[in-house]
mmCIF file of C-alpha atoms in Angstrom:
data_model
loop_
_atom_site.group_PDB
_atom_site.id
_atom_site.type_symbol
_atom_site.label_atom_id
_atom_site.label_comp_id
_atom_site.label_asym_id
_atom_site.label_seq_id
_atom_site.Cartn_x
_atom_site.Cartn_y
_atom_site.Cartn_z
ATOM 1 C CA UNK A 1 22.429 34.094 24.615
ATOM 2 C CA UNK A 2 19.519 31.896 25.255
ATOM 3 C CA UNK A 3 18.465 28.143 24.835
ATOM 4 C CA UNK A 4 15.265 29.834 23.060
ATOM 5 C CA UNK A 5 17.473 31.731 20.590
ATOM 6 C CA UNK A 6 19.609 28.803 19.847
ATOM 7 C CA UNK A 7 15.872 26.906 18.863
ATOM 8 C CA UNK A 8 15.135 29.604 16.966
ATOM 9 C CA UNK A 9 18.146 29.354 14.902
ATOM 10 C CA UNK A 10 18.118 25.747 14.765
ATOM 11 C CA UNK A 11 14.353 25.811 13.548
ATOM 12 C CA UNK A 12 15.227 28.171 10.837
ATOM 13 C CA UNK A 13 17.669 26.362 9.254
ATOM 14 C CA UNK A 14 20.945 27.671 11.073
ATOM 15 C CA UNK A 15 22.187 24.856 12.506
ATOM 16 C CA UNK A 16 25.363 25.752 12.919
ATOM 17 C CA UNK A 17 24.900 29.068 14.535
ATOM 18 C CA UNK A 18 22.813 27.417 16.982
ATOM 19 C CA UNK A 19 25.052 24.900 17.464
ATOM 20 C CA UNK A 20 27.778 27.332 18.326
ATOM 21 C CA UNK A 21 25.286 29.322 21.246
ATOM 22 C CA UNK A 22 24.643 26.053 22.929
ATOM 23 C CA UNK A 23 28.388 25.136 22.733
ATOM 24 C CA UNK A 24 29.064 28.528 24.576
ATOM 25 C CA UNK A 25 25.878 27.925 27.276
ATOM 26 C CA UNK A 26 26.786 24.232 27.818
ATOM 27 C CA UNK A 27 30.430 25.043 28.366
ATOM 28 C CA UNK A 28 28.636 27.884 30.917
ATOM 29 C CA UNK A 29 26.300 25.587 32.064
ATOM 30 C CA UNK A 30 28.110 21.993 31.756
ATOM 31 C CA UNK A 31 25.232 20.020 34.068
ATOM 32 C CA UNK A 32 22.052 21.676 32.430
ATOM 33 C CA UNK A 33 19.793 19.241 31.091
ATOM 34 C CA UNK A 34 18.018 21.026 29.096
ATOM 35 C CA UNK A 35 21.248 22.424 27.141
ATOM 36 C CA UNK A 36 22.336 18.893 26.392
ATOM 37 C CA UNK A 37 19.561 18.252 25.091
ATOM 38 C CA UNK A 38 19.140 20.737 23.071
ATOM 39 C CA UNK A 39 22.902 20.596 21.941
ATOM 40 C CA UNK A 40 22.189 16.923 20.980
ATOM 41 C CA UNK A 41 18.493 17.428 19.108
ATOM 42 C CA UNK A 42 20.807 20.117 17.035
ATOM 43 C CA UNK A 43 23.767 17.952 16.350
ATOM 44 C CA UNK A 44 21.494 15.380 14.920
ATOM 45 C CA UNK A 45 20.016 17.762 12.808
ATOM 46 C CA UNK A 46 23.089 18.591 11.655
ATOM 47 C CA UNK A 47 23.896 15.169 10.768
ATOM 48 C CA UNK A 48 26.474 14.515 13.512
ATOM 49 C CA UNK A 49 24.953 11.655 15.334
ATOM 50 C CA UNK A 50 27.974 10.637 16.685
ATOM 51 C CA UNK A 51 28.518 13.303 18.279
ATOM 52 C CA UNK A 52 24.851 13.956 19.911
ATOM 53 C CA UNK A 53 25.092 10.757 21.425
ATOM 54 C CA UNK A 54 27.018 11.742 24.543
ATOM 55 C CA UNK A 55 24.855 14.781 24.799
ATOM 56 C CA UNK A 56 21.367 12.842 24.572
ATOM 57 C CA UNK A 57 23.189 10.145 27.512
ATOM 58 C CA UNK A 58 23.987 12.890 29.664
ATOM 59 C CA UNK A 59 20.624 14.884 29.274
ATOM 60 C CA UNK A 60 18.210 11.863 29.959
ATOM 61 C CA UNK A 61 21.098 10.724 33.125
ATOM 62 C CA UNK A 62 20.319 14.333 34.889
ATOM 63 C CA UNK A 63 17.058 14.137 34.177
ATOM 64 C CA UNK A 64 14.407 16.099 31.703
ATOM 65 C CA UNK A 65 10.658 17.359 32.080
ATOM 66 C CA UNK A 66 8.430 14.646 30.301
ATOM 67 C CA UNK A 67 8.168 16.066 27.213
ATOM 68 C CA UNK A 68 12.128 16.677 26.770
ATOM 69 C CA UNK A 69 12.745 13.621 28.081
ATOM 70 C CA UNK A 70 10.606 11.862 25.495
ATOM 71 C CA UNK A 71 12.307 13.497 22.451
ATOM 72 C CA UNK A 72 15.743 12.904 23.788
ATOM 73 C CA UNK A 73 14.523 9.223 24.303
ATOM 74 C CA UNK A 74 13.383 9.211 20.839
ATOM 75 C CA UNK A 75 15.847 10.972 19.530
ATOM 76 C CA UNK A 76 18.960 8.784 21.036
ATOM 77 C CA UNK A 77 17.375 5.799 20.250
ATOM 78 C CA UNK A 78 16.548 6.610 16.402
ATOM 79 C CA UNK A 79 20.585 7.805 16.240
ATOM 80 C CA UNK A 80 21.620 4.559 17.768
ATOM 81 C CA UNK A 81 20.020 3.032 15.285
ATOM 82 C CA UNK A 82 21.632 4.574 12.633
ATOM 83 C CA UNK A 83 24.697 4.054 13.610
ATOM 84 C CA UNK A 84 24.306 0.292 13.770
ATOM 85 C CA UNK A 85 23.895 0.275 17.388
ATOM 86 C CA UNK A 86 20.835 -1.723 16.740
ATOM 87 C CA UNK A 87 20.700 -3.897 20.308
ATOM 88 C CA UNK A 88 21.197 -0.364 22.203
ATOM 89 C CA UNK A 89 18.553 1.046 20.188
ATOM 90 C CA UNK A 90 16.388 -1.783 20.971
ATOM 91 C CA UNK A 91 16.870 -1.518 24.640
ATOM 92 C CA UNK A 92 16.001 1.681 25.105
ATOM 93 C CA UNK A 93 13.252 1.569 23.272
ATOM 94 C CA UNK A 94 11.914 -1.452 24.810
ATOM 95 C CA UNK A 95 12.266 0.849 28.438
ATOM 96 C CA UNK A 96 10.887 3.862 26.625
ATOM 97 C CA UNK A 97 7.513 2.057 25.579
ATOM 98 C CA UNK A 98 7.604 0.544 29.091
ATOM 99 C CA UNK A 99 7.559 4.270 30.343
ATOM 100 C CA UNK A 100 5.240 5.660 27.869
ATOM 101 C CA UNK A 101 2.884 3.170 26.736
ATOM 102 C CA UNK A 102 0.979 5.987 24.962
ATOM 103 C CA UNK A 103 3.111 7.440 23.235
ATOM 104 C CA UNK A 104 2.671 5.360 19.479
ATOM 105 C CA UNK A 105 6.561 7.035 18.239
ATOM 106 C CA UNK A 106 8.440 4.760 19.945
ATOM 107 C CA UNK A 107 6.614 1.855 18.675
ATOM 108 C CA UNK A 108 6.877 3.032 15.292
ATOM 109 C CA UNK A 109 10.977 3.823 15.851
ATOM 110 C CA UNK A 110 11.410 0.308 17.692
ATOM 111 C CA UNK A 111 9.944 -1.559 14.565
ATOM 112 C CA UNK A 112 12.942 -0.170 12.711
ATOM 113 C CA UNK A 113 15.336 -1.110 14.949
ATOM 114 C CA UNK A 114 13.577 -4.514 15.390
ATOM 115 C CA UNK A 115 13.971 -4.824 11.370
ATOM 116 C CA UNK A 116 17.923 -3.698 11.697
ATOM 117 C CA UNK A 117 18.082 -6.661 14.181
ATOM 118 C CA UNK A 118 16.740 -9.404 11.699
ATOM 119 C CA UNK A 119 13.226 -9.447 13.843
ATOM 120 C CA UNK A 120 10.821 -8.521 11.315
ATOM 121 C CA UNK A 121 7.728 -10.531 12.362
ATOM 122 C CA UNK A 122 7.891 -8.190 15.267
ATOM 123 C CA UNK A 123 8.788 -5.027 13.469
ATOM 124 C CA UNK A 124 5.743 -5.943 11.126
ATOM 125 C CA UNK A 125 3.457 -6.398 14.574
ATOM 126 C CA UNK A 126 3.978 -2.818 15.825
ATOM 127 C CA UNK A 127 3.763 -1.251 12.602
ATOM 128 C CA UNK A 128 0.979 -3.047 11.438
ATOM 129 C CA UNK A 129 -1.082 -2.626 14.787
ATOM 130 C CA UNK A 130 -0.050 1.637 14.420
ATOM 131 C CA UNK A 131 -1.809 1.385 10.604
ATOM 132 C CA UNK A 132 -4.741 -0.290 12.184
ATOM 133 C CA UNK A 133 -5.375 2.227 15.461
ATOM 134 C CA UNK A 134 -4.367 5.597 13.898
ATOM 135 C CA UNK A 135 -5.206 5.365 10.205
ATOM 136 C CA UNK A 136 -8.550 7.215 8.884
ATOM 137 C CA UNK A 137 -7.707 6.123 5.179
ATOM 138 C CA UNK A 138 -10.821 4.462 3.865
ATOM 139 C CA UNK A 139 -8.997 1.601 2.778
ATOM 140 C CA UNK A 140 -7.691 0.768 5.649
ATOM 141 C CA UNK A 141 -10.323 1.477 7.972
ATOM 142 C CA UNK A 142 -12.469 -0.792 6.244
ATOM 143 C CA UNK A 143 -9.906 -3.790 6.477
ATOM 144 C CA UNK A 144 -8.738 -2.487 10.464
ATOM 145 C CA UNK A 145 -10.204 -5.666 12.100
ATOM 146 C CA UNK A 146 -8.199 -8.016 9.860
ATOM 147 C CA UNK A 147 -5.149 -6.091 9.783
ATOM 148 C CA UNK A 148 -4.819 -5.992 13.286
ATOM 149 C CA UNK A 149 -5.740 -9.615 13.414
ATOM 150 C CA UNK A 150 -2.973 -10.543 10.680
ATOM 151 C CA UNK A 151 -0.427 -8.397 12.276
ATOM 152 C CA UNK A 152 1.050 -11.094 14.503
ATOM 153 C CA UNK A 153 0.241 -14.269 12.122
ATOM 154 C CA UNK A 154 2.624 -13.007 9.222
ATOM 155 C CA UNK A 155 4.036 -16.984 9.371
ATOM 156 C CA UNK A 156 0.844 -18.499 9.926
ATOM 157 C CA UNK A 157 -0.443 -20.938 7.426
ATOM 158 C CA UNK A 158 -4.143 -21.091 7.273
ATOM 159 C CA UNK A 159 -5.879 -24.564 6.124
#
């Protein structure tokens, strides 16, 4: 029994089974990080947010290698979003941005939660900007300069 075969599973499509293996480990191993995680990411993908909430809080409260830590982030922020827990959402990903500027997914997962909470001038800003810096459509490419100059004048009137 291993957090590697319980990925496995999970990436094949046996959610369940993996589900049940990181049950076992976590009740083995109730303070691993890693397990929560991992227990959480396949909850989720399971479709029981509610219940991969806890896990996710727990995970990123011990404390995760980067890389774990930003797909927990991600990941707990995206399922309090959709489960209406918009101003949570928002505030983690407000410190998760803070913490990793870089990383465009959380911008792109804010603006979402930043719609949910009525703010869409801002939602449109992020998302607009991410079109602008990561597209290589033609289309868009050509029209990057005003895109990214548009993105926070949505309201603006021009004379």
């Amino acid at each position: 029994m291993t957090i590697k075969r319980a990925i496995e599973l999970r990436q094949a499509g046996n959610g369940e089974e993996a589900k049940q293996l990181l049950s076992a480990l976590h009740n083995d191993n109730p303070g691993n990080a890693e397990i929560l995680y991992q227990l959480a990411w396949t909850c989720d993908s399971l479709g029981l947010e509610r219940e991969a909430v806890p896990y996710y809080e727990e995970a990123i409260r011990i404390g995760l290698p980067e890389e774990d830590e930003r797909g927990a982030l991600l990941g707990l922020g995206s399922t309090y979003r959709t489960l209406g827990r918009y101003e949570d959402a928002d505030a983690l990903f407000r410190k998760a941005r803070a913490k990793y500027p870089e990383r465009r997914e959380f911008r792109v997962f804010h603006a979402m939660a930043l719609y949910n909470l009525g703010d869409h001038a801002e939602a449109m800003k992020l998302l607009l900007a991410e079109i602008a810096e990561t597209s290589g459509d033609p289309g868009i490419t050509d029209y990057k300069r005003a895109i990214a100059f548009y993105s926070d004048k949505l309201d603006q009137i021009w004379n």
